DNA sequence: ATCCAGGGGTCAC
DNA sequence: GTGACCCATGGA
């Protein structure tokens, strides 16, 4: 039985991350059991399934009887680090939290919570488009239909895991098929055209990472039909981990700000900007912790 | 029935 | 750059 150990950093709570991934929604891209998570991913064209657990000092990756090359093992470790943002020292963020009266509690209540990523940019963009202007419960249902219909199922440890559909597959799906899954006409158009852009290589994570600045990344993404400021920043935050990304206008973000009495008027951009300036360099973390505050144990 | 949900596009000033 | 309007769909 293949097993890999990954050292766990300070200020990291596997339980807190797992809880968030499991909160109130039915995500089809992982399976969670007490203390562990199962997931399947595609790295360099190869499908890999794994179970992730934690002890006091490590994250434990269980691979069953899968054989991986050293390079694949490294790629998998990098994937895990990227997923849970393990390589980042988040103490500066905690110092900023401590200085903020209404938000200081987060440093203890959510201690060790990390910005959980979506490694695949195509998946991140599709997911944020699916989530546009509909409630999250329904968004997860739509994602599940899409993934079960066009993704790749993997059997592992008595679970059926799913890998998100490749753009090459999605680009040739018909509008009618997506409409039948209850995607709106607009969203179906957006998804199909973005799948084509990825399949053609016009759009890719690598290309976006070559941009010289965050602003340029936003510009490149928002030039695509269906990707507005919110979607672009969501993807940049979750996939590229550029921490200055803020999905402005996000309903959940505004609700959290209202709940904490940080704003009264949901259009008070001045106060919102002022708040985020206090968290310069950690804006995405602030957003993520505010989203965390929307769900209760 | 009506409003809302982790928005975006379009078009007029 | 800003604001008004429409788009789609399920849930509360």
PDB file of C-alpha atoms (C1' of nucleotides) in Angstrom:
ATOM      1  CA  UNK A   1       0.000   0.000   0.000  1.00  0.00           C
ATOM      2  CA  UNK A   2       1.586   3.213  -1.202  1.00  0.00           C
ATOM      3  CA  UNK A   3       1.695   6.065   1.315  1.00  0.00           C
ATOM      4  CA  UNK A   4       3.239   9.543   1.186  1.00  0.00           C
ATOM      5  CA  UNK A   5       3.950  11.835   4.134  1.00  0.00           C
ATOM      6  CA  UNK A   6       3.677  15.581   3.800  1.00  0.00           C
ATOM      7  CA  UNK A   7       4.844  17.725   6.715  1.00  0.00           C
ATOM      8  CA  UNK A   8       2.136  20.020   8.021  1.00  0.00           C
ATOM      9  CA  UNK A   9       2.932  23.694   8.511  1.00  0.00           C
ATOM     10  CA  UNK A  10       2.161  25.828  11.521  1.00  0.00           C
ATOM     11  CA  UNK A  11      -1.238  27.478  11.681  1.00  0.00           C
ATOM     12  CA  UNK A  12      -2.837  24.737   9.658  1.00  0.00           C
ATOM     13  CA  UNK A  13      -5.987  22.884  10.648  1.00  0.00           C
ATOM     14  CA  UNK A  14      -6.897  19.918   8.503  1.00  0.00           C
ATOM     15  CA  UNK A  15     -10.183  19.577  10.385  1.00  0.00           C
ATOM     16  CA  UNK A  16     -11.135  23.172   9.727  1.00  0.00           C
ATOM     17  CA  UNK A  17     -10.452  22.787   5.997  1.00  0.00           C
ATOM     18  CA  UNK A  18     -12.305  19.495   5.858  1.00  0.00           C
ATOM     19  CA  UNK A  19     -15.250  20.949   7.671  1.00  0.00           C
ATOM     20  CA  UNK A  20     -15.492  23.766   5.153  1.00  0.00           C
ATOM     21  CA  UNK A  21     -15.298  21.377   2.209  1.00  0.00           C
ATOM     22  CA  UNK A  22     -18.089  19.373   3.766  1.00  0.00           C
ATOM     23  CA  UNK A  23     -20.276  22.201   5.121  1.00  0.00           C
ATOM     24  CA  UNK A  24     -23.842  22.300   3.843  1.00  0.00           C
ATOM     25  CA  UNK A  25     -23.324  21.352   0.243  1.00  0.00           C
ATOM     26  CA  UNK A  26     -23.035  18.254  -1.843  1.00  0.00           C
ATOM     27  CA  UNK A  27     -19.796  18.593  -3.786  1.00  0.00           C
ATOM     28  CA  UNK A  28     -19.350  15.864  -6.393  1.00  0.00           C
ATOM     29  CA  UNK A  29     -15.580  16.326  -6.710  1.00  0.00           C
ATOM     30  CA  UNK A  30     -14.627  14.761  -3.406  1.00  0.00           C
ATOM     31  CA  UNK A  31     -15.938  12.335  -0.812  1.00  0.00           C
ATOM     32  CA  UNK A  32     -15.496  13.124   2.851  1.00  0.00           C
ATOM     33  CA  UNK A  33     -15.569  10.740   5.790  1.00  0.00           C
ATOM     34  CA  UNK A  34     -14.672  11.595   9.380  1.00  0.00           C
ATOM     35  CA  UNK A  35     -11.048  12.723   9.391  1.00  0.00           C
ATOM     36  CA  UNK A  36     -10.397  11.915   5.745  1.00  0.00           C
ATOM     37  CA  UNK A  37     -11.120  13.023   2.226  1.00  0.00           C
ATOM     38  CA  UNK A  38     -11.071  11.007  -1.000  1.00  0.00           C
ATOM     39  CA  UNK A  39     -10.442  12.650  -4.325  1.00  0.00           C
ATOM     40  CA  UNK A  40      -9.420  11.865  -7.881  1.00  0.00           C
ATOM     41  CA  UNK A  41      -7.424  14.209 -10.074  1.00  0.00           C
ATOM     42  CA  UNK A  42      -5.682  14.254 -13.416  1.00  0.00           C
ATOM     43  CA  UNK A  43      -1.986  15.125 -13.385  1.00  0.00           C
ATOM     44  CA  UNK A  44      -0.104  15.305 -16.661  1.00  0.00           C
ATOM     45  CA  UNK A  45      -2.697  13.174 -18.349  1.00  0.00           C
ATOM     46  CA  UNK A  46      -2.779  10.481 -15.686  1.00  0.00           C
ATOM     47  CA  UNK A  47      -5.708   9.909 -13.361  1.00  0.00           C
ATOM     48  CA  UNK A  48      -4.801   9.478  -9.724  1.00  0.00           C
ATOM     49  CA  UNK A  49      -7.093   8.757  -6.789  1.00  0.00           C
ATOM     50  CA  UNK A  50      -6.058   9.275  -3.195  1.00  0.00           C
ATOM     51  CA  UNK A  51      -7.204   9.488   0.388  1.00  0.00           C
ATOM     52  CA  UNK A  52      -5.879  12.271   2.574  1.00  0.00           C
ATOM     53  CA  UNK A  53      -5.669  12.122   6.366  1.00  0.00           C
ATOM     54  CA  UNK A  54      -3.691  13.926   9.038  1.00  0.00           C
ATOM     55  CA  UNK A  55      -1.820  13.169  12.234  1.00  0.00           C
ATOM     56  CA  UNK A  56      -0.066  15.617  14.555  1.00  0.00           C
ATOM     57  CA  UNK A  57       2.840  16.195  12.260  1.00  0.00           C
ATOM     58  CA  UNK A  58       1.897  15.141   8.764  1.00  0.00           C
ATOM     59  CA  UNK A  59      -0.666  14.880   6.088  1.00  0.00           C
ATOM     60  CA  UNK A  60      -0.930  11.265   4.996  1.00  0.00           C
ATOM     61  CA  UNK A  61      -1.572  10.454   1.364  1.00  0.00           C
ATOM     62  CA  UNK A  62      -2.882   6.955   0.720  1.00  0.00           C
ATOM     63  CA  UNK A  63      -2.638   5.709  -2.839  1.00  0.00           C
ATOM     64  CA  UNK A  64      -3.748   2.093  -2.525  1.00  0.00           C
ATOM     65  CA  UNK A  65      -1.974  -0.031  -5.098  1.00  0.00           C
ATOM     66  CA  UNK A  66      -1.374   2.723  -7.641  1.00  0.00           C
ATOM     67  CA  UNK A  67       2.188   2.959  -8.887  1.00  0.00           C
ATOM     68  CA  UNK A  68       3.579   6.451  -9.270  1.00  0.00           C
ATOM     69  CA  UNK A  69       6.869   7.642 -10.671  1.00  0.00           C
ATOM     70  CA  UNK A  70       8.960   9.978  -8.474  1.00  0.00           C
ATOM     71  CA  UNK A  71       7.911  12.853 -10.716  1.00  0.00           C
ATOM     72  CA  UNK A  72       4.258  11.975 -10.303  1.00  0.00           C
ATOM     73  CA  UNK A  73       4.667  11.747  -6.566  1.00  0.00           C
ATOM     74  CA  UNK A  74       6.209  15.199  -6.546  1.00  0.00           C
ATOM     75  CA  UNK A  75       3.441  16.558  -8.715  1.00  0.00           C
ATOM     76  CA  UNK A  76       0.871  15.062  -6.379  1.00  0.00           C
ATOM     77  CA  UNK A  77       2.550  16.605  -3.335  1.00  0.00           C
ATOM     78  CA  UNK A  78       2.603  19.974  -5.073  1.00  0.00           C
ATOM     79  CA  UNK A  79      -1.065  19.517  -5.855  1.00  0.00           C
ATOM     80  CA  UNK A  80      -1.899  18.939  -2.188  1.00  0.00           C
ATOM     81  CA  UNK A  81       0.194  21.906  -1.093  1.00  0.00           C
ATOM     82  CA  UNK A  82      -1.515  24.098  -3.638  1.00  0.00           C
ATOM     83  CA  UNK A  83      -4.961  22.782  -2.742  1.00  0.00           C
ATOM     84  CA  UNK A  84      -4.642  23.585   0.957  1.00  0.00           C
ATOM     85  CA  UNK A  85      -2.212  26.470   0.526  1.00  0.00           C
ATOM     86  CA  UNK A  86       0.318  24.698   2.759  1.00  0.00           C
ATOM     87  CA  UNK A  87       3.404  26.596   1.647  1.00  0.00           C
ATOM     88  CA  UNK A  88       2.143  29.964   2.778  1.00  0.00           C
ATOM     89  CA  UNK A  89       3.072  31.584   6.064  1.00  0.00           C
ATOM     90  CA  UNK A  90      -0.237  33.079   7.122  1.00  0.00           C
ATOM     91  CA  UNK A  91       0.969  34.707  10.347  1.00  0.00           C
ATOM     92  CA  UNK A  92       0.930  38.177   8.698  1.00  0.00           C
ATOM     93  CA  UNK A  93      -2.766  37.700   8.014  1.00  0.00           C
ATOM     94  CA  UNK A  94      -3.365  36.725  11.619  1.00  0.00           C
ATOM     95  CA  UNK A  95      -1.588  39.866  12.788  1.00  0.00           C
ATOM     96  CA  UNK A  96      -3.926  41.918  10.633  1.00  0.00           C
ATOM     97  CA  UNK A  97      -6.934  40.054  12.023  1.00  0.00           C
ATOM     98  CA  UNK A  98      -5.763  40.725  15.576  1.00  0.00           C
ATOM     99  CA  UNK A  99      -5.798  44.449  14.870  1.00  0.00           C
ATOM    100  CA  UNK A 100      -9.403  44.395  13.734  1.00  0.00           C
ATOM    101  CA  UNK A 101     -11.997  44.647  16.462  1.00  0.00           C
ATOM    102  CA  UNK A 102     -14.924  42.847  14.817  1.00  0.00           C
ATOM    103  CA  UNK A 103     -12.849  40.242  12.975  1.00  0.00           C
ATOM    104  CA  UNK A 104     -10.211  39.320  15.555  1.00  0.00           C
ATOM    105  CA  UNK A 105     -12.286  36.355  16.724  1.00  0.00           C
ATOM    106  CA  UNK A 106     -11.639  34.592  13.417  1.00  0.00           C
ATOM    107  CA  UNK A 107      -8.023  33.951  14.322  1.00  0.00           C
ATOM    108  CA  UNK A 108      -9.167  31.671  17.124  1.00  0.00           C
ATOM    109  CA  UNK A 109     -12.515  30.399  15.822  1.00  0.00           C
ATOM    110  CA  UNK A 110     -11.124  29.498  12.389  1.00  0.00           C
ATOM    111  CA  UNK A 111      -7.524  28.934  13.436  1.00  0.00           C
ATOM    112  CA  UNK A 112      -5.526  27.206  10.736  1.00  0.00           C
ATOM    113  CA  UNK A 113      -8.151  27.586   8.041  1.00  0.00           C
ATOM    114  CA  UNK A 114      -6.527  27.881   4.633  1.00  0.00           C
ATOM    115  CA  UNK A 115      -7.583  29.307   1.303  1.00  0.00           C
ATOM    116  CA  UNK A 116      -8.701  26.099  -0.345  1.00  0.00           C
ATOM    117  CA  UNK A 117      -7.931  26.208  -4.026  1.00  0.00           C
ATOM    118  CA  UNK A 118      -9.228  24.846  -7.290  1.00  0.00           C
ATOM    119  CA  UNK A 119      -6.055  23.809  -9.041  1.00  0.00           C
ATOM    120  CA  UNK A 120      -7.561  23.499 -12.505  1.00  0.00           C
ATOM    121  CA  UNK A 121      -8.309  26.942 -13.931  1.00  0.00           C
ATOM    122  CA  UNK A 122     -10.847  25.572 -16.388  1.00  0.00           C
ATOM    123  CA  UNK A 123     -12.739  23.919 -13.558  1.00  0.00           C
ATOM    124  CA  UNK A 124     -12.555  27.099 -11.466  1.00  0.00           C
ATOM    125  CA  UNK A 125     -13.981  29.175 -14.302  1.00  0.00           C
ATOM    126  CA  UNK A 126     -16.743  26.681 -15.089  1.00  0.00           C
ATOM    127  CA  UNK A 127     -17.666  26.472 -11.439  1.00  0.00           C
ATOM    128  CA  UNK A 128     -17.853  30.212 -10.998  1.00  0.00           C
ATOM    129  CA  UNK A 129     -19.968  30.554 -14.133  1.00  0.00           C
ATOM    130  CA  UNK A 130     -22.304  27.843 -12.901  1.00  0.00           C
ATOM    131  CA  UNK A 131     -22.581  29.714  -9.603  1.00  0.00           C
ATOM    132  CA  UNK A 132     -23.485  33.038 -11.157  1.00  0.00           C
ATOM    133  CA  UNK A 133     -26.732  34.413  -9.791  1.00  0.00           C
ATOM    134  CA  UNK A 134     -28.212  31.142  -8.555  1.00  0.00           C
ATOM    135  CA  UNK A 135     -28.286  29.667  -5.074  1.00  0.00           C
ATOM    136  CA  UNK A 136     -25.380  27.441  -4.143  1.00  0.00           C
ATOM    137  CA  UNK A 137     -27.482  24.354  -3.538  1.00  0.00           C
ATOM    138  CA  UNK A 138     -28.728  24.437  -7.100  1.00  0.00           C
ATOM    139  CA  UNK A 139     -25.245  25.321  -8.374  1.00  0.00           C
ATOM    140  CA  UNK A 140     -23.851  22.146  -6.802  1.00  0.00           C
ATOM    141  CA  UNK A 141     -26.648  20.132  -8.387  1.00  0.00           C
ATOM    142  CA  UNK A 142     -25.799  21.553 -11.812  1.00  0.00           C
ATOM    143  CA  UNK A 143     -22.120  20.835 -11.302  1.00  0.00           C
ATOM    144  CA  UNK A 144     -22.889  17.279 -10.305  1.00  0.00           C
ATOM    145  CA  UNK A 145     -24.990  16.708 -13.409  1.00  0.00           C
ATOM    146  CA  UNK A 146     -22.230  18.092 -15.613  1.00  0.00           C
ATOM    147  CA  UNK A 147     -19.514  16.052 -13.926  1.00  0.00           C
ATOM    148  CA  UNK A 148     -21.472  12.794 -13.824  1.00  0.00           C
ATOM    149  CA  UNK A 149     -22.433  13.188 -17.469  1.00  0.00           C
ATOM    150  CA  UNK A 150     -19.112  14.313 -18.976  1.00  0.00           C
ATOM    151  CA  UNK A 151     -16.429  13.796 -16.331  1.00  0.00           C
ATOM    152  CA  UNK A 152     -14.381  10.689 -15.547  1.00  0.00           C
ATOM    153  CA  UNK A 153     -15.520   8.280 -12.837  1.00  0.00           C
ATOM    154  CA  UNK A 154     -12.825   6.535 -10.796  1.00  0.00           C
ATOM    155  CA  UNK A 155     -13.477   3.665  -8.407  1.00  0.00           C
ATOM    156  CA  UNK A 156     -11.341   3.868  -5.305  1.00  0.00           C
ATOM    157  CA  UNK A 157     -11.739   2.497  -1.765  1.00  0.00           C
ATOM    158  CA  UNK A 158     -15.370   1.570  -2.326  1.00  0.00           C
ATOM    159  CA  UNK A 159     -16.161   5.078  -3.547  1.00  0.00           C
ATOM    160  CA  UNK A 160     -16.872   6.441  -6.976  1.00  0.00           C
ATOM    161  CA  UNK A 161     -14.815   9.592  -7.404  1.00  0.00           C
ATOM    162  CA  UNK A 162     -15.177  12.020 -10.281  1.00  0.00           C
ATOM    163  CA  UNK A 163     -12.760  14.101 -12.261  1.00  0.00           C
ATOM    164  CA  UNK A 164     -14.036  17.320 -13.807  1.00  0.00           C
ATOM    165  CA  UNK A 165     -14.700  17.115 -17.564  1.00  0.00           C
ATOM    166  CA  UNK A 166     -11.839  18.074 -19.843  1.00  0.00           C
ATOM    167  CA  UNK A 167     -12.392  21.104 -22.094  1.00  0.00           C
ATOM    168  CA  UNK A 168     -11.854  18.854 -25.129  1.00  0.00           C
ATOM    169  CA  UNK A 169     -14.906  16.863 -24.071  1.00  0.00           C
ATOM    170  CA  UNK A 170     -17.093  19.779 -23.063  1.00  0.00           C
ATOM    171  CA  UNK A 171     -16.460  21.817 -26.187  1.00  0.00           C
ATOM    172  CA  UNK A 172     -18.303  19.314 -28.341  1.00  0.00           C
ATOM    173  CA  UNK A 173     -21.340  19.013 -26.088  1.00  0.00           C
ATOM    174  CA  UNK A 174     -24.496  20.463 -27.606  1.00  0.00           C
ATOM    175  CA  UNK A 175     -26.476  23.390 -26.268  1.00  0.00           C
ATOM    176  CA  UNK A 176     -29.529  21.141 -26.095  1.00  0.00           C
ATOM    177  CA  UNK A 177     -27.710  18.645 -23.888  1.00  0.00           C
ATOM    178  CA  UNK A 178     -26.727  21.349 -21.421  1.00  0.00           C
ATOM    179  CA  UNK A 179     -30.211  22.848 -21.503  1.00  0.00           C
ATOM    180  CA  UNK A 180     -31.557  19.404 -20.657  1.00  0.00           C
ATOM    181  CA  UNK A 181     -29.388  19.455 -17.528  1.00  0.00           C
ATOM    182  CA  UNK A 182     -31.144  22.752 -16.668  1.00  0.00           C
ATOM    183  CA  UNK A 183     -28.342  25.090 -17.530  1.00  0.00           C
ATOM    184  CA  UNK A 184     -29.667  28.399 -18.763  1.00  0.00           C
ATOM    185  CA  UNK A 185     -29.039  29.229 -22.397  1.00  0.00           C
ATOM    186  CA  UNK A 186     -26.537  31.893 -21.429  1.00  0.00           C
ATOM    187  CA  UNK A 187     -24.529  29.685 -19.127  1.00  0.00           C
ATOM    188  CA  UNK A 188     -24.486  26.907 -21.685  1.00  0.00           C
ATOM    189  CA  UNK A 189     -23.092  29.370 -24.235  1.00  0.00           C
ATOM    190  CA  UNK A 190     -20.459  30.612 -21.822  1.00  0.00           C
ATOM    191  CA  UNK A 191     -19.340  27.120 -20.830  1.00  0.00           C
ATOM    192  CA  UNK A 192     -19.091  25.828 -24.382  1.00  0.00           C
ATOM    193  CA  UNK A 193     -17.140  28.815 -25.661  1.00  0.00           C
ATOM    194  CA  UNK A 194     -14.738  28.751 -22.720  1.00  0.00           C
ATOM    195  CA  UNK A 195     -14.233  25.026 -23.222  1.00  0.00           C
ATOM    196  CA  UNK A 196     -13.285  25.770 -26.833  1.00  0.00           C
ATOM    197  CA  UNK A 197     -10.826  28.461 -25.760  1.00  0.00           C
ATOM    198  CA  UNK A 198      -9.133  26.022 -23.376  1.00  0.00           C
ATOM    199  CA  UNK A 199      -9.163  23.166 -25.858  1.00  0.00           C
ATOM    200  CA  UNK A 200      -7.517  25.401 -28.429  1.00  0.00           C
ATOM    201  CA  UNK A 201      -4.958  26.608 -25.914  1.00  0.00           C
ATOM    202  CA  UNK A 202      -6.040  30.212 -26.366  1.00  0.00           C
ATOM    203  CA  UNK A 203      -6.774  30.329 -22.665  1.00  0.00           C
ATOM    204  CA  UNK A 204      -4.819  28.412 -20.037  1.00  0.00           C
ATOM    205  CA  UNK A 205      -3.471  28.686 -16.526  1.00  0.00           C
ATOM    206  CA  UNK A 206       0.063  28.866 -17.886  1.00  0.00           C
ATOM    207  CA  UNK A 207      -0.783  31.774 -20.158  1.00  0.00           C
ATOM    208  CA  UNK A 208      -2.488  33.622 -17.363  1.00  0.00           C
ATOM    209  CA  UNK A 209       0.461  33.075 -15.057  1.00  0.00           C
ATOM    210  CA  UNK A 210       2.685  34.690 -17.647  1.00  0.00           C
ATOM    211  CA  UNK A 211       0.827  37.965 -17.289  1.00  0.00           C
ATOM    212  CA  UNK A 212       3.002  40.600 -15.733  1.00  0.00           C
ATOM    213  CA  UNK A 213       0.403  41.756 -13.264  1.00  0.00           C
ATOM    214  CA  UNK A 214      -2.823  40.940 -11.536  1.00  0.00           C
ATOM    215  CA  UNK A 215      -4.543  43.723 -13.473  1.00  0.00           C
ATOM    216  CA  UNK A 216      -3.482  42.161 -16.728  1.00  0.00           C
ATOM    217  CA  UNK A 217      -4.859  38.807 -15.603  1.00  0.00           C
ATOM    218  CA  UNK A 218      -8.207  40.376 -14.819  1.00  0.00           C
ATOM    219  CA  UNK A 219      -8.195  42.117 -18.191  1.00  0.00           C
ATOM    220  CA  UNK A 220      -7.392  38.908 -20.031  1.00  0.00           C
ATOM    221  CA  UNK A 221     -10.145  36.985 -18.290  1.00  0.00           C
ATOM    222  CA  UNK A 222     -12.850  39.635 -18.453  1.00  0.00           C
ATOM    223  CA  UNK A 223     -12.238  39.932 -22.191  1.00  0.00           C
ATOM    224  CA  UNK A 224     -13.930  36.537 -22.440  1.00  0.00           C
ATOM    225  CA  UNK A 225     -17.689  36.558 -22.807  1.00  0.00           C
ATOM    226  CA  UNK A 226     -19.327  35.246 -19.655  1.00  0.00           C
ATOM    227  CA  UNK A 227     -16.440  36.221 -17.408  1.00  0.00           C
ATOM    228  CA  UNK A 228     -17.085  39.438 -15.518  1.00  0.00           C
ATOM    229  CA  UNK A 229     -15.179  41.023 -12.670  1.00  0.00           C
ATOM    230  CA  UNK A 230     -16.642  38.675 -10.071  1.00  0.00           C
ATOM    231  CA  UNK A 231     -15.878  35.497 -12.019  1.00  0.00           C
ATOM    232  CA  UNK A 232     -12.370  36.634 -12.967  1.00  0.00           C
ATOM    233  CA  UNK A 233     -11.459  37.424  -9.383  1.00  0.00           C
ATOM    234  CA  UNK A 234     -12.981  34.221  -8.078  1.00  0.00           C
ATOM    235  CA  UNK A 235     -10.867  32.206 -10.495  1.00  0.00           C
ATOM    236  CA  UNK A 236      -7.706  34.222  -9.824  1.00  0.00           C
ATOM    237  CA  UNK A 237      -8.201  33.802  -6.103  1.00  0.00           C
ATOM    238  CA  UNK A 238      -9.021  30.091  -6.152  1.00  0.00           C
ATOM    239  CA  UNK A 239      -6.772  28.879  -8.945  1.00  0.00           C
ATOM    240  CA  UNK A 240      -3.876  31.316  -9.233  1.00  0.00           C
ATOM    241  CA  UNK A 241      -3.835  32.179  -5.531  1.00  0.00           C
ATOM    242  CA  UNK A 242      -3.207  35.846  -6.182  1.00  0.00           C
ATOM    243  CA  UNK A 243      -4.229  37.152  -2.807  1.00  0.00           C
ATOM    244  CA  UNK A 244      -5.173  40.647  -3.944  1.00  0.00           C
ATOM    245  CA  UNK A 245      -8.116  39.187  -5.856  1.00  0.00           C
ATOM    246  CA  UNK A 246     -11.493  40.228  -4.464  1.00  0.00           C
ATOM    247  CA  UNK A 247     -14.749  38.980  -6.014  1.00  0.00           C
ATOM    248  CA  UNK A 248     -16.396  42.365  -5.581  1.00  0.00           C
ATOM    249  CA  UNK A 249     -20.157  42.407  -5.435  1.00  0.00           C
ATOM    250  CA  UNK A 250     -20.289  38.814  -4.232  1.00  0.00           C
ATOM    251  CA  UNK A 251     -23.555  38.223  -2.413  1.00  0.00           C
ATOM    252  CA  UNK A 252     -21.935  36.078   0.252  1.00  0.00           C
ATOM    253  CA  UNK A 253     -19.233  38.646   0.850  1.00  0.00           C
ATOM    254  CA  UNK A 254     -21.811  41.430   1.213  1.00  0.00           C
ATOM    255  CA  UNK A 255     -23.892  39.292   3.548  1.00  0.00           C
ATOM    256  CA  UNK A 256     -20.879  38.595   5.723  1.00  0.00           C
ATOM    257  CA  UNK A 257     -19.937  42.275   5.817  1.00  0.00           C
ATOM    258  CA  UNK A 258     -23.500  43.118   6.808  1.00  0.00           C
ATOM    259  CA  UNK A 259     -23.574  40.382   9.449  1.00  0.00           C
ATOM    260  CA  UNK A 260     -20.444  41.808  11.036  1.00  0.00           C
ATOM    261  CA  UNK A 261     -21.974  45.298  10.867  1.00  0.00           C
ATOM    262  CA  UNK A 262     -19.035  46.438   8.784  1.00  0.00           C
ATOM    263  CA  UNK A 263     -21.437  48.011   6.283  1.00  0.00           C
ATOM    264  CA  UNK A 264     -25.063  49.095   6.464  1.00  0.00           C
ATOM    265  CA  UNK A 265     -25.493  49.911   2.806  1.00  0.00           C
ATOM    266  CA  UNK A 266     -24.524  47.112   0.442  1.00  0.00           C
ATOM    267  CA  UNK A 267     -23.278  49.680  -2.063  1.00  0.00           C
ATOM    268  CA  UNK A 268     -20.976  51.449   0.339  1.00  0.00           C
ATOM    269  CA  UNK A 269     -17.849  50.903  -1.737  1.00  0.00           C
ATOM    270  CA  UNK A 270     -15.920  53.426   0.300  1.00  0.00           C
ATOM    271  CA  UNK A 271     -16.130  51.457   3.522  1.00  0.00           C
ATOM    272  CA  UNK A 272     -15.532  48.162   1.736  1.00  0.00           C
ATOM    273  CA  UNK A 273     -12.416  49.545   0.065  1.00  0.00           C
ATOM    274  CA  UNK A 274     -11.236  50.913   3.389  1.00  0.00           C
ATOM    275  CA  UNK A 275     -11.632  47.520   5.039  1.00  0.00           C
ATOM    276  CA  UNK A 276      -9.729  45.712   2.324  1.00  0.00           C
ATOM    277  CA  UNK A 277      -6.948  48.283   2.455  1.00  0.00           C
ATOM    278  CA  UNK A 278      -6.388  47.214   6.041  1.00  0.00           C
ATOM    279  CA  UNK A 279      -5.788  43.706   4.714  1.00  0.00           C
ATOM    280  CA  UNK A 280      -3.524  44.625   1.833  1.00  0.00           C
ATOM    281  CA  UNK A 281      -1.855  41.570   0.374  1.00  0.00           C
ATOM    282  CA  UNK A 282      -4.334  39.286   2.151  1.00  0.00           C
ATOM    283  CA  UNK A 283      -7.583  40.387   0.550  1.00  0.00           C
ATOM    284  CA  UNK A 284      -8.493  36.928  -0.705  1.00  0.00           C
ATOM    285  CA  UNK A 285      -7.902  35.452   2.723  1.00  0.00           C
ATOM    286  CA  UNK A 286     -10.225  38.008   4.222  1.00  0.00           C
ATOM    287  CA  UNK A 287     -12.877  37.097   1.657  1.00  0.00           C
ATOM    288  CA  UNK A 288     -12.413  33.403   2.329  1.00  0.00           C
ATOM    289  CA  UNK A 289     -12.652  33.813   6.092  1.00  0.00           C
ATOM    290  CA  UNK A 290     -15.770  35.942   5.636  1.00  0.00           C
ATOM    291  CA  UNK A 291     -17.281  33.179   3.515  1.00  0.00           C
ATOM    292  CA  UNK A 292     -16.346  30.754   6.249  1.00  0.00           C
ATOM    293  CA  UNK A 293     -18.303  32.894   8.704  1.00  0.00           C
ATOM    294  CA  UNK A 294     -21.489  32.333   6.702  1.00  0.00           C
ATOM    295  CA  UNK A 295     -21.635  28.655   7.662  1.00  0.00           C
ATOM    296  CA  UNK A 296     -22.041  27.538  11.233  1.00  0.00           C
ATOM    297  CA  UNK A 297     -21.071  24.294  12.891  1.00  0.00           C
TER     298      UNK A 297
ATOM    299  C1'  DA B   1     -46.850  35.300  -5.965  1.00  0.00           C
ATOM    300  C1'  DT B   2     -42.752  37.567  -5.226  1.00  0.00           C
ATOM    301  C1'  DC B   3     -38.081  37.994  -4.128  1.00  0.00           C
ATOM    302  C1'  DC B   4     -33.625  36.178  -3.941  1.00  0.00           C
ATOM    303  C1'  DA B   5     -29.416  33.545  -5.196  1.00  0.00           C
ATOM    304  C1'  DG B   6     -21.406  33.302  -4.376  1.00  0.00           C
ATOM    305  C1'  DG B   7     -23.572  37.819 -12.087  1.00  0.00           C
ATOM    306  C1'  DG B   8     -23.076  39.108 -16.847  1.00  0.00           C
ATOM    307  C1'  DG B   9     -24.233  41.420 -21.201  1.00  0.00           C
ATOM    308  C1'  DT B  10     -26.105  45.317 -23.529  1.00  0.00           C
ATOM    309  C1'  DC B  11     -27.343  49.839 -24.408  1.00  0.00           C
ATOM    310  C1'  DA B  12     -28.179  54.663 -23.376  1.00  0.00           C
ATOM    311  C1'  DC B  13     -26.426  58.739 -21.544  1.00  0.00           C
TER     312       DC B  13
ATOM    313  C1'  DG C   1     -17.855  55.384 -15.793  1.00  0.00           C
ATOM    314  C1'  DT C   2     -22.655  54.830 -14.383  1.00  0.00           C
ATOM    315  C1'  DG C   3     -27.317  53.255 -14.267  1.00  0.00           C
ATOM    316  C1'  DA C   4     -31.380  50.797 -16.170  1.00  0.00           C
ATOM    317  C1'  DC C   5     -32.895  46.729 -18.096  1.00  0.00           C
ATOM    318  C1'  DC C   6     -33.038  41.863 -19.467  1.00  0.00           C
ATOM    319  C1'  DC C   7     -31.591  37.190 -19.064  1.00  0.00           C
ATOM    320  C1'  DA C   8     -32.598  32.008 -16.825  1.00  0.00           C
ATOM    321  C1'  DT C   9     -33.743  28.860 -13.147  1.00  0.00           C
ATOM    322  C1'  DG C  10     -34.920  26.756  -8.659  1.00  0.00           C
ATOM    323  C1'  DG C  11     -35.838  27.688  -3.747  1.00  0.00           C
ATOM    324  C1'  DA C  12     -37.867  29.984   0.154  1.00  0.00           C
TER     325       DA C  12
END
